[in-house]
Amino acid sequence: MTDTPSGLHPAAFTRANNDPDPEFYAGRSDSTQMDAGARTAVTALYQTALPASGVILDLMAGTLSHLPEESAHDTVIGLDVNGAALEANKSLTQRVVQDINEKPRIDLPDSSLDAVCLCDGFAYLTDPVAILTEINRLLRPGAPLIVTFSDNFIPQKAVALWQALEPADRTRLITLLLDRAGLTDLDTGEVVPPEDLTAWNDTVHAVIGRKKLTA
């Protein structure tokens, strides 16, 4: 069997549940596997890593975009397989119902986005290089892709490789695939819950890459 474009075996991106994603997620009420503390940490990251204004794409957005309340972006586009979840997301100004595993191409112009956020979704991408390459097409030069995740995931839909890796190796996988897709200035980090906050248990891992600046 041949490798995927990422150089990894195709079986790495198989899933236990092969039901169509729109059908599977329509029956779920949870939009994220992160607890409240972790979601707050993602918002804090967005405060420092997102541009102050412009056009933002929240990929696999669900009901929560984790954007700071004071954010003043001109446009926040949410893309998800679950239309009802997008309607419940009050941060969005535009909504796109799409299964990016089935259709990685996103109907937006080249270099039209000031940032892309992917929170709690990387585990479920069955062809991540194709999707990351599409994100790279859409970003303006120098604009960031911000990937965040916790150690929790939906086992029926997370790909086999993700489930086999430890968190640090998941971060390394993401950086490898962002590099393969042409993103640069890669940066990683994590936020560990403080011991005195019992309501926050989930470590947040982050990887940021940027579209290469034009010469």
JSON list of N, CA and C in Angstrom, two decimals, residues 95-170:
[
{"chain": "A", "resi": 95, "resn": "ARG", "atom": "N", "xyz": [-21.34, 31.61, 8.17]},
{"chain": "A", "resi": 95, "resn": "ARG", "atom": "CA", "xyz": [-21.35, 30.19, 8.50]},
{"chain": "A", "resi": 95, "resn": "ARG", "atom": "C", "xyz": [-21.30, 29.35, 7.23]},
{"chain": "A", "resi": 96, "resn": "VAL", "atom": "N", "xyz": [-20.42, 28.35, 7.24]},
{"chain": "A", "resi": 96, "resn": "VAL", "atom": "CA", "xyz": [-20.28, 27.45, 6.10]},
{"chain": "A", "resi": 96, "resn": "VAL", "atom": "C", "xyz": [-20.41, 26.02, 6.61]},
{"chain": "A", "resi": 97, "resn": "VAL", "atom": "N", "xyz": [-21.41, 25.31, 6.11]},
{"chain": "A", "resi": 97, "resn": "VAL", "atom": "CA", "xyz": [-21.58, 23.91, 6.47]},
{"chain": "A", "resi": 97, "resn": "VAL", "atom": "C", "xyz": [-20.84, 23.07, 5.43]},
{"chain": "A", "resi": 98, "resn": "GLN", "atom": "N", "xyz": [-19.79, 22.38, 5.88]},
{"chain": "A", "resi": 98, "resn": "GLN", "atom": "CA", "xyz": [-18.93, 21.63, 4.95]},
{"chain": "A", "resi": 98, "resn": "GLN", "atom": "C", "xyz": [-18.16, 20.57, 5.70]},
{"chain": "A", "resi": 99, "resn": "ASP", "atom": "N", "xyz": [-18.02, 19.40, 5.09]},
{"chain": "A", "resi": 99, "resn": "ASP", "atom": "CA", "xyz": [-17.19, 18.32, 5.62]},
{"chain": "A", "resi": 99, "resn": "ASP", "atom": "C", "xyz": [-15.84, 18.41, 4.93]},
{"chain": "A", "resi": 100, "resn": "ILE", "atom": "N", "xyz": [-14.85, 18.97, 5.62]},
{"chain": "A", "resi": 100, "resn": "ILE", "atom": "CA", "xyz": [-13.56, 19.18, 4.96]},
{"chain": "A", "resi": 100, "resn": "ILE", "atom": "C", "xyz": [-12.79, 17.88, 4.75]},
{"chain": "A", "resi": 101, "resn": "ASN", "atom": "N", "xyz": [-13.17, 16.82, 5.43]},
{"chain": "A", "resi": 101, "resn": "ASN", "atom": "CA", "xyz": [-12.55, 15.53, 5.12]},
{"chain": "A", "resi": 101, "resn": "ASN", "atom": "C", "xyz": [-13.01, 15.02, 3.76]},
{"chain": "A", "resi": 102, "resn": "GLU", "atom": "N", "xyz": [-14.23, 15.34, 3.38]},
{"chain": "A", "resi": 102, "resn": "GLU", "atom": "CA", "xyz": [-14.75, 14.95, 2.07]},
{"chain": "A", "resi": 102, "resn": "GLU", "atom": "C", "xyz": [-14.43, 15.98, 1.00]},
{"chain": "A", "resi": 103, "resn": "LYS", "atom": "N", "xyz": [-14.38, 17.24, 1.40]},
{"chain": "A", "resi": 103, "resn": "LYS", "atom": "CA", "xyz": [-14.13, 18.32, 0.44]},
{"chain": "A", "resi": 103, "resn": "LYS", "atom": "C", "xyz": [-13.16, 19.32, 1.07]},
{"chain": "A", "resi": 104, "resn": "PRO", "atom": "N", "xyz": [-11.86, 19.09, 0.90]},
{"chain": "A", "resi": 104, "resn": "PRO", "atom": "CA", "xyz": [-10.88, 20.00, 1.51]},
{"chain": "A", "resi": 104, "resn": "PRO", "atom": "C", "xyz": [-10.89, 21.41, 0.92]},
{"chain": "A", "resi": 105, "resn": "ARG", "atom": "N", "xyz": [-11.32, 21.54, -0.33]},
{"chain": "A", "resi": 105, "resn": "ARG", "atom": "CA", "xyz": [-11.32, 22.85, -0.98]},
{"chain": "A", "resi": 105, "resn": "ARG", "atom": "C", "xyz": [-12.37, 23.75, -0.32]},
{"chain": "A", "resi": 106, "resn": "ILE", "atom": "N", "xyz": [-11.95, 24.94, 0.08]},
{"chain": "A", "resi": 106, "resn": "ILE", "atom": "CA", "xyz": [-12.84, 25.92, 0.72]},
{"chain": "A", "resi": 106, "resn": "ILE", "atom": "C", "xyz": [-13.07, 27.06, -0.26]},
{"chain": "A", "resi": 107, "resn": "ASP", "atom": "N", "xyz": [-14.31, 27.44, -0.42]},
{"chain": "A", "resi": 107, "resn": "ASP", "atom": "CA", "xyz": [-14.70, 28.41, -1.45]},
{"chain": "A", "resi": 107, "resn": "ASP", "atom": "C", "xyz": [-14.42, 29.84, -0.99]},
{"chain": "A", "resi": 108, "resn": "LEU", "atom": "N", "xyz": [-13.13, 30.16, -0.91]},
{"chain": "A", "resi": 108, "resn": "LEU", "atom": "CA", "xyz": [-12.68, 31.50, -0.58]},
{"chain": "A", "resi": 108, "resn": "LEU", "atom": "C", "xyz": [-11.50, 31.84, -1.49]},
{"chain": "A", "resi": 109, "resn": "PRO", "atom": "N", "xyz": [-11.25, 33.12, -1.74]},
{"chain": "A", "resi": 109, "resn": "PRO", "atom": "CA", "xyz": [-10.15, 33.49, -2.64]},
{"chain": "A", "resi": 109, "resn": "PRO", "atom": "C", "xyz": [-8.78, 33.25, -2.02]},
{"chain": "A", "resi": 110, "resn": "ASP", "atom": "N", "xyz": [-7.77, 33.15, -2.87]},
{"chain": "A", "resi": 110, "resn": "ASP", "atom": "CA", "xyz": [-6.39, 33.07, -2.42]},
{"chain": "A", "resi": 110, "resn": "ASP", "atom": "C", "xyz": [-6.05, 34.29, -1.55]},
{"chain": "A", "resi": 111, "resn": "SER", "atom": "N", "xyz": [-5.24, 34.06, -0.51]},
{"chain": "A", "resi": 111, "resn": "SER", "atom": "CA", "xyz": [-4.69, 35.14, 0.32]},
{"chain": "A", "resi": 111, "resn": "SER", "atom": "C", "xyz": [-5.77, 36.10, 0.82]},
{"chain": "A", "resi": 112, "resn": "SER", "atom": "N", "xyz": [-6.88, 35.52, 1.30]},
{"chain": "A", "resi": 112, "resn": "SER", "atom": "CA", "xyz": [-8.01, 36.34, 1.73]},
{"chain": "A", "resi": 112, "resn": "SER", "atom": "C", "xyz": [-8.23, 36.35, 3.24]},
{"chain": "A", "resi": 113, "resn": "LEU", "atom": "N", "xyz": [-7.43, 35.56, 4.00]},
{"chain": "A", "resi": 113, "resn": "LEU", "atom": "CA", "xyz": [-7.67, 35.43, 5.43]},
{"chain": "A", "resi": 113, "resn": "LEU", "atom": "C", "xyz": [-6.51, 36.00, 6.24]},
{"chain": "A", "resi": 114, "resn": "ASP", "atom": "N", "xyz": [-6.85, 36.66, 7.35]},
{"chain": "A", "resi": 114, "resn": "ASP", "atom": "CA", "xyz": [-5.84, 37.22, 8.25]},
{"chain": "A", "resi": 114, "resn": "ASP", "atom": "C", "xyz": [-5.43, 36.24, 9.33]},
{"chain": "A", "resi": 115, "resn": "ALA", "atom": "N", "xyz": [-6.19, 35.16, 9.51]},
{"chain": "A", "resi": 115, "resn": "ALA", "atom": "CA", "xyz": [-5.83, 34.10, 10.46]},
{"chain": "A", "resi": 115, "resn": "ALA", "atom": "C", "xyz": [-6.80, 32.94, 10.29]},
{"chain": "A", "resi": 116, "resn": "VAL", "atom": "N", "xyz": [-6.33, 31.75, 10.64]},
{"chain": "A", "resi": 116, "resn": "VAL", "atom": "CA", "xyz": [-7.18, 30.56, 10.72]},
{"chain": "A", "resi": 116, "resn": "VAL", "atom": "C", "xyz": [-6.97, 29.94, 12.09]},
{"chain": "A", "resi": 117, "resn": "CYS", "atom": "N", "xyz": [-8.07, 29.57, 12.74]},
{"chain": "A", "resi": 117, "resn": "CYS", "atom": "CA", "xyz": [-8.02, 28.88, 14.02]},
{"chain": "A", "resi": 117, "resn": "CYS", "atom": "C", "xyz": [-8.54, 27.46, 13.84]},
{"chain": "A", "resi": 118, "resn": "LEU", "atom": "N", "xyz": [-7.87, 26.49, 14.44]},
{"chain": "A", "resi": 118, "resn": "LEU", "atom": "CA", "xyz": [-8.33, 25.10, 14.44]},
{"chain": "A", "resi": 118, "resn": "LEU", "atom": "C", "xyz": [-8.18, 24.59, 15.87]},
{"chain": "A", "resi": 119, "resn": "CYS", "atom": "N", "xyz": [-9.27, 24.65, 16.62]},
{"chain": "A", "resi": 119, "resn": "CYS", "atom": "CA", "xyz": [-9.25, 24.25, 18.02]},
{"chain": "A", "resi": 119, "resn": "CYS", "atom": "C", "xyz": [-9.93, 22.90, 18.18]},
{"chain": "A", "resi": 120, "resn": "ASP", "atom": "N", "xyz": [-9.19, 21.95, 18.75]},
{"chain": "A", "resi": 120, "resn": "ASP", "atom": "CA", "xyz": [-9.79, 20.66, 19.11]},
{"chain": "A", "resi": 120, "resn": "ASP", "atom": "C", "xyz": [-10.26, 19.87, 17.90]},
{"chain": "A", "resi": 121, "resn": "GLY", "atom": "N", "xyz": [-9.63, 20.08, 16.73]},
{"chain": "A", "resi": 121, "resn": "GLY", "atom": "CA", "xyz": [-10.10, 19.41, 15.54]},
{"chain": "A", "resi": 121, "resn": "GLY", "atom": "C", "xyz": [-9.07, 18.60, 14.78]},
{"chain": "A", "resi": 122, "resn": "PHE", "atom": "N", "xyz": [-7.79, 18.80, 15.08]},
{"chain": "A", "resi": 122, "resn": "PHE", "atom": "CA", "xyz": [-6.75, 18.17, 14.27]},
{"chain": "A", "resi": 122, "resn": "PHE", "atom": "C", "xyz": [-6.83, 16.65, 14.33]},
{"chain": "A", "resi": 123, "resn": "ALA", "atom": "N", "xyz": [-7.26, 16.12, 15.46]},
{"chain": "A", "resi": 123, "resn": "ALA", "atom": "CA", "xyz": [-7.32, 14.66, 15.64]},
{"chain": "A", "resi": 123, "resn": "ALA", "atom": "C", "xyz": [-8.21, 13.97, 14.63]},
{"chain": "A", "resi": 124, "resn": "TYR", "atom": "N", "xyz": [-9.12, 14.72, 14.01]},
{"chain": "A", "resi": 124, "resn": "TYR", "atom": "CA", "xyz": [-10.16, 14.12, 13.17]},
{"chain": "A", "resi": 124, "resn": "TYR", "atom": "C", "xyz": [-9.91, 14.31, 11.67]},
{"chain": "A", "resi": 125, "resn": "LEU", "atom": "N", "xyz": [-8.77, 14.90, 11.31]},
{"chain": "A", "resi": 125, "resn": "LEU", "atom": "CA", "xyz": [-8.47, 15.15, 9.90]},
{"chain": "A", "resi": 125, "resn": "LEU", "atom": "C", "xyz": [-7.92, 13.89, 9.25]},
{"chain": "A", "resi": 126, "resn": "THR", "atom": "N", "xyz": [-8.58, 13.42, 8.20]},
{"chain": "A", "resi": 126, "resn": "THR", "atom": "CA", "xyz": [-8.17, 12.19, 7.54]},
{"chain": "A", "resi": 126, "resn": "THR", "atom": "C", "xyz": [-7.15, 12.43, 6.42]},
{"chain": "A", "resi": 127, "resn": "ASP", "atom": "N", "xyz": [-7.01, 13.65, 5.97]},
{"chain": "A", "resi": 127, "resn": "ASP", "atom": "CA", "xyz": [-5.96, 14.02, 5.01]},
{"chain": "A", "resi": 127, "resn": "ASP", "atom": "C", "xyz": [-5.44, 15.40, 5.40]},
{"chain": "A", "resi": 128, "resn": "PRO", "atom": "N", "xyz": [-4.71, 15.46, 6.51]},
{"chain": "A", "resi": 128, "resn": "PRO", "atom": "CA", "xyz": [-4.34, 16.78, 7.05]},
{"chain": "A", "resi": 128, "resn": "PRO", "atom": "C", "xyz": [-3.49, 17.62, 6.12]},
{"chain": "A", "resi": 129, "resn": "VAL", "atom": "N", "xyz": [-2.62, 17.01, 5.32]},
{"chain": "A", "resi": 129, "resn": "VAL", "atom": "CA", "xyz": [-1.76, 17.82, 4.45]},
{"chain": "A", "resi": 129, "resn": "VAL", "atom": "C", "xyz": [-2.60, 18.54, 3.39]},
{"chain": "A", "resi": 130, "resn": "ALA", "atom": "N", "xyz": [-3.61, 17.86, 2.86]},
{"chain": "A", "resi": 130, "resn": "ALA", "atom": "CA", "xyz": [-4.49, 18.50, 1.87]},
{"chain": "A", "resi": 130, "resn": "ALA", "atom": "C", "xyz": [-5.19, 19.71, 2.49]},
{"chain": "A", "resi": 131, "resn": "ILE", "atom": "N", "xyz": [-5.65, 19.57, 3.71]},
{"chain": "A", "resi": 131, "resn": "ILE", "atom": "CA", "xyz": [-6.37, 20.66, 4.38]},
{"chain": "A", "resi": 131, "resn": "ILE", "atom": "C", "xyz": [-5.41, 21.78, 4.76]},
{"chain": "A", "resi": 132, "resn": "LEU", "atom": "N", "xyz": [-4.23, 21.43, 5.26]},
{"chain": "A", "resi": 132, "resn": "LEU", "atom": "CA", "xyz": [-3.25, 22.46, 5.62]},
{"chain": "A", "resi": 132, "resn": "LEU", "atom": "C", "xyz": [-2.75, 23.21, 4.39]},
{"chain": "A", "resi": 133, "resn": "THR", "atom": "N", "xyz": [-2.61, 22.50, 3.27]},
{"chain": "A", "resi": 133, "resn": "THR", "atom": "CA", "xyz": [-2.21, 23.17, 2.03]},
{"chain": "A", "resi": 133, "resn": "THR", "atom": "C", "xyz": [-3.28, 24.15, 1.58]},
{"chain": "A", "resi": 134, "resn": "GLU", "atom": "N", "xyz": [-4.55, 23.77, 1.76]},
{"chain": "A", "resi": 134, "resn": "GLU", "atom": "CA", "xyz": [-5.64, 24.68, 1.44]},
{"chain": "A", "resi": 134, "resn": "GLU", "atom": "C", "xyz": [-5.63, 25.90, 2.36]},
{"chain": "A", "resi": 135, "resn": "ILE", "atom": "N", "xyz": [-5.38, 25.68, 3.63]},
{"chain": "A", "resi": 135, "resn": "ILE", "atom": "CA", "xyz": [-5.28, 26.81, 4.57]},
{"chain": "A", "resi": 135, "resn": "ILE", "atom": "C", "xyz": [-4.14, 27.74, 4.15]},
{"chain": "A", "resi": 136, "resn": "ASN", "atom": "N", "xyz": [-3.03, 27.18, 3.76]},
{"chain": "A", "resi": 136, "resn": "ASN", "atom": "CA", "xyz": [-1.89, 27.99, 3.32]},
{"chain": "A", "resi": 136, "resn": "ASN", "atom": "C", "xyz": [-2.27, 28.84, 2.11]},
{"chain": "A", "resi": 137, "resn": "ARG", "atom": "N", "xyz": [-3.07, 28.28, 1.22]},
{"chain": "A", "resi": 137, "resn": "ARG", "atom": "CA", "xyz": [-3.54, 29.04, 0.05]},
{"chain": "A", "resi": 137, "resn": "ARG", "atom": "C", "xyz": [-4.38, 30.24, 0.48]},
{"chain": "A", "resi": 138, "resn": "LEU", "atom": "N", "xyz": [-5.19, 30.06, 1.49]},
{"chain": "A", "resi": 138, "resn": "LEU", "atom": "CA", "xyz": [-6.14, 31.09, 1.89]},
{"chain": "A", "resi": 138, "resn": "LEU", "atom": "C", "xyz": [-5.52, 32.20, 2.73]},
{"chain": "A", "resi": 139, "resn": "LEU", "atom": "N", "xyz": [-4.47, 31.90, 3.47]},
{"chain": "A", "resi": 139, "resn": "LEU", "atom": "CA", "xyz": [-3.87, 32.90, 4.35]},
{"chain": "A", "resi": 139, "resn": "LEU", "atom": "C", "xyz": [-3.14, 33.99, 3.57]},
{"chain": "A", "resi": 140, "resn": "ARG", "atom": "N", "xyz": [-3.20, 35.20, 4.10]},
{"chain": "A", "resi": 140, "resn": "ARG", "atom": "CA", "xyz": [-2.37, 36.26, 3.56]},
{"chain": "A", "resi": 140, "resn": "ARG", "atom": "C", "xyz": [-0.92, 36.01, 3.99]},
{"chain": "A", "resi": 141, "resn": "PRO", "atom": "N", "xyz": [0.06, 36.50, 3.23]},
{"chain": "A", "resi": 141, "resn": "PRO", "atom": "CA", "xyz": [1.46, 36.32, 3.64]},
{"chain": "A", "resi": 141, "resn": "PRO", "atom": "C", "xyz": [1.71, 36.82, 5.07]},
{"chain": "A", "resi": 142, "resn": "GLY", "atom": "N", "xyz": [2.33, 35.97, 5.88]},
{"chain": "A", "resi": 142, "resn": "GLY", "atom": "CA", "xyz": [2.61, 36.31, 7.27]},
{"chain": "A", "resi": 142, "resn": "GLY", "atom": "C", "xyz": [1.49, 36.01, 8.24]},
{"chain": "A", "resi": 143, "resn": "ALA", "atom": "N", "xyz": [0.31, 35.65, 7.74]},
{"chain": "A", "resi": 143, "resn": "ALA", "atom": "CA", "xyz": [-0.84, 35.40, 8.62]},
{"chain": "A", "resi": 143, "resn": "ALA", "atom": "C", "xyz": [-0.72, 34.03, 9.29]},
{"chain": "A", "resi": 144, "resn": "PRO", "atom": "N", "xyz": [-1.27, 33.89, 10.52]},
{"chain": "A", "resi": 144, "resn": "PRO", "atom": "CA", "xyz": [-1.06, 32.66, 11.28]},
{"chain": "A", "resi": 144, "resn": "PRO", "atom": "C", "xyz": [-2.18, 31.63, 11.13]},
{"chain": "A", "resi": 145, "resn": "LEU", "atom": "N", "xyz": [-1.80, 30.37, 11.23]},
{"chain": "A", "resi": 145, "resn": "LEU", "atom": "CA", "xyz": [-2.70, 29.27, 11.55]},
{"chain": "A", "resi": 145, "resn": "LEU", "atom": "C", "xyz": [-2.41, 28.88, 13.00]},
{"chain": "A", "resi": 146, "resn": "ILE", "atom": "N", "xyz": [-3.44, 28.90, 13.84]},
{"chain": "A", "resi": 146, "resn": "ILE", "atom": "CA", "xyz": [-3.28, 28.56, 15.26]},
{"chain": "A", "resi": 146, "resn": "ILE", "atom": "C", "xyz": [-4.01, 27.25, 15.52]},
{"chain": "A", "resi": 147, "resn": "VAL", "atom": "N", "xyz": [-3.25, 26.21, 15.84]},
{"chain": "A", "resi": 147, "resn": "VAL", "atom": "CA", "xyz": [-3.80, 24.89, 16.15]},
{"chain": "A", "resi": 147, "resn": "VAL", "atom": "C", "xyz": [-3.69, 24.65, 17.64]},
{"chain": "A", "resi": 148, "resn": "THR", "atom": "N", "xyz": [-4.82, 24.33, 18.29]},
{"chain": "A", "resi": 148, "resn": "THR", "atom": "CA", "xyz": [-4.80, 24.02, 19.71]},
{"chain": "A", "resi": 148, "resn": "THR", "atom": "C", "xyz": [-5.53, 22.70, 19.95]},
{"chain": "A", "resi": 149, "resn": "PHE", "atom": "N", "xyz": [-5.11, 21.99, 20.99]},
{"chain": "A", "resi": 149, "resn": "PHE", "atom": "CA", "xyz": [-5.78, 20.74, 21.33]},
{"chain": "A", "resi": 149, "resn": "PHE", "atom": "C", "xyz": [-5.47, 20.37, 22.77]},
{"chain": "A", "resi": 150, "resn": "SER", "atom": "N", "xyz": [-6.34, 19.57, 23.34]},
{"chain": "A", "resi": 150, "resn": "SER", "atom": "CA", "xyz": [-6.10, 19.01, 24.67]},
{"chain": "A", "resi": 150, "resn": "SER", "atom": "C", "xyz": [-5.78, 17.53, 24.51]},
{"chain": "A", "resi": 151, "resn": "ASP", "atom": "N", "xyz": [-5.68, 16.83, 25.62]},
{"chain": "A", "resi": 151, "resn": "ASP", "atom": "CA", "xyz": [-5.39, 15.39, 25.56]},
{"chain": "A", "resi": 151, "resn": "ASP", "atom": "C", "xyz": [-6.65, 14.56, 25.39]},
{"chain": "A", "resi": 152, "resn": "ASN", "atom": "N", "xyz": [-7.80, 15.21, 25.30]},
{"chain": "A", "resi": 152, "resn": "ASN", "atom": "CA", "xyz": [-9.07, 14.51, 25.14]},
{"chain": "A", "resi": 152, "resn": "ASN", "atom": "C", "xyz": [-9.49, 14.50, 23.67]},
{"chain": "A", "resi": 153, "resn": "PHE", "atom": "N", "xyz": [-10.19, 13.46, 23.28]},
{"chain": "A", "resi": 153, "resn": "PHE", "atom": "CA", "xyz": [-10.69, 13.38, 21.91]},
{"chain": "A", "resi": 153, "resn": "PHE", "atom": "C", "xyz": [-11.82, 12.35, 21.85]},
{"chain": "A", "resi": 154, "resn": "ILE", "atom": "N", "xyz": [-12.53, 12.34, 20.74]},
{"chain": "A", "resi": 154, "resn": "ILE", "atom": "CA", "xyz": [-13.62, 11.39, 20.52]},
{"chain": "A", "resi": 154, "resn": "ILE", "atom": "C", "xyz": [-13.01, 10.15, 19.87]},
{"chain": "A", "resi": 155, "resn": "PRO", "atom": "N", "xyz": [-12.90, 9.03, 20.58]},
{"chain": "A", "resi": 155, "resn": "PRO", "atom": "CA", "xyz": [-12.16, 7.88, 20.04]},
{"chain": "A", "resi": 155, "resn": "PRO", "atom": "C", "xyz": [-12.76, 7.29, 18.78]},
{"chain": "A", "resi": 156, "resn": "GLN", "atom": "N", "xyz": [-14.07, 7.41, 18.60]},
{"chain": "A", "resi": 156, "resn": "GLN", "atom": "CA", "xyz": [-14.67, 6.83, 17.39]},
{"chain": "A", "resi": 156, "resn": "GLN", "atom": "C", "xyz": [-14.21, 7.55, 16.12]},
{"chain": "A", "resi": 157, "resn": "LYS", "atom": "N", "xyz": [-13.86, 8.83, 16.25]},
{"chain": "A", "resi": 157, "resn": "LYS", "atom": "CA", "xyz": [-13.56, 9.63, 15.07]},
{"chain": "A", "resi": 157, "resn": "LYS", "atom": "C", "xyz": [-12.11, 10.11, 14.98]},
{"chain": "A", "resi": 158, "resn": "ALA", "atom": "N", "xyz": [-11.36, 10.06, 16.06]},
{"chain": "A", "resi": 158, "resn": "ALA", "atom": "CA", "xyz": [-9.94, 10.43, 15.98]},
{"chain": "A", "resi": 158, "resn": "ALA", "atom": "C", "xyz": [-9.18, 9.39, 15.17]},
{"chain": "A", "resi": 159, "resn": "VAL", "atom": "N", "xyz": [-8.27, 9.84, 14.31]},
{"chain": "A", "resi": 159, "resn": "VAL", "atom": "CA", "xyz": [-7.55, 8.91, 13.45]},
{"chain": "A", "resi": 159, "resn": "VAL", "atom": "C", "xyz": [-6.59, 8.04, 14.27]},
{"chain": "A", "resi": 160, "resn": "ALA", "atom": "N", "xyz": [-6.25, 6.89, 13.71]},
{"chain": "A", "resi": 160, "resn": "ALA", "atom": "CA", "xyz": [-5.47, 5.89, 14.45]},
{"chain": "A", "resi": 160, "resn": "ALA", "atom": "C", "xyz": [-4.13, 6.44, 14.92]},
{"chain": "A", "resi": 161, "resn": "LEU", "atom": "N", "xyz": [-3.44, 7.18, 14.08]},
{"chain": "A", "resi": 161, "resn": "LEU", "atom": "CA", "xyz": [-2.13, 7.70, 14.45]},
{"chain": "A", "resi": 161, "resn": "LEU", "atom": "C", "xyz": [-2.23, 8.63, 15.65]},
{"chain": "A", "resi": 162, "resn": "TRP", "atom": "N", "xyz": [-3.21, 9.50, 15.65]},
{"chain": "A", "resi": 162, "resn": "TRP", "atom": "CA", "xyz": [-3.39, 10.43, 16.77]},
{"chain": "A", "resi": 162, "resn": "TRP", "atom": "C", "xyz": [-3.56, 9.66, 18.08]},
{"chain": "A", "resi": 163, "resn": "GLN", "atom": "N", "xyz": [-4.34, 8.62, 18.05]},
{"chain": "A", "resi": 163, "resn": "GLN", "atom": "CA", "xyz": [-4.61, 7.87, 19.27]},
{"chain": "A", "resi": 163, "resn": "GLN", "atom": "C", "xyz": [-3.38, 7.10, 19.73]},
{"chain": "A", "resi": 164, "resn": "ALA", "atom": "N", "xyz": [-2.48, 6.76, 18.81]},
{"chain": "A", "resi": 164, "resn": "ALA", "atom": "CA", "xyz": [-1.29, 5.99, 19.15]},
{"chain": "A", "resi": 164, "resn": "ALA", "atom": "C", "xyz": [-0.18, 6.85, 19.73]},
{"chain": "A", "resi": 165, "resn": "LEU", "atom": "N", "xyz": [-0.25, 8.18, 19.54]},
{"chain": "A", "resi": 165, "resn": "LEU", "atom": "CA", "xyz": [0.83, 9.07, 19.94]},
{"chain": "A", "resi": 165, "resn": "LEU", "atom": "C", "xyz": [0.61, 9.66, 21.32]},
{"chain": "A", "resi": 166, "resn": "GLU", "atom": "N", "xyz": [1.71, 9.98, 21.99]},
{"chain": "A", "resi": 166, "resn": "GLU", "atom": "CA", "xyz": [1.66, 10.77, 23.21]},
{"chain": "A", "resi": 166, "resn": "GLU", "atom": "C", "xyz": [1.50, 12.26, 22.84]},
{"chain": "A", "resi": 167, "resn": "PRO", "atom": "N", "xyz": [1.03, 13.10, 23.78]},
{"chain": "A", "resi": 167, "resn": "PRO", "atom": "CA", "xyz": [0.81, 14.51, 23.45]},
{"chain": "A", "resi": 167, "resn": "PRO", "atom": "C", "xyz": [2.00, 15.21, 22.81]},
{"chain": "A", "resi": 168, "resn": "ALA", "atom": "N", "xyz": [3.21, 14.98, 23.32]},
{"chain": "A", "resi": 168, "resn": "ALA", "atom": "CA", "xyz": [4.38, 15.65, 22.74]},
{"chain": "A", "resi": 168, "resn": "ALA", "atom": "C", "xyz": [4.60, 15.21, 21.30]},
{"chain": "A", "resi": 169, "resn": "ASP", "atom": "N", "xyz": [4.31, 13.94, 21.01]},
{"chain": "A", "resi": 169, "resn": "ASP", "atom": "CA", "xyz": [4.46, 13.45, 19.65]},
{"chain": "A", "resi": 169, "resn": "ASP", "atom": "C", "xyz": [3.37, 13.98, 18.74]},
{"chain": "A", "resi": 170, "resn": "ARG", "atom": "N", "xyz": [2.19, 14.23, 19.29]},
{"chain": "A", "resi": 170, "resn": "ARG", "atom": "CA", "xyz": [1.13, 14.86, 18.49]},
{"chain": "A", "resi": 170, "resn": "ARG", "atom": "C", "xyz": [1.56, 16.26, 18.07]}
]
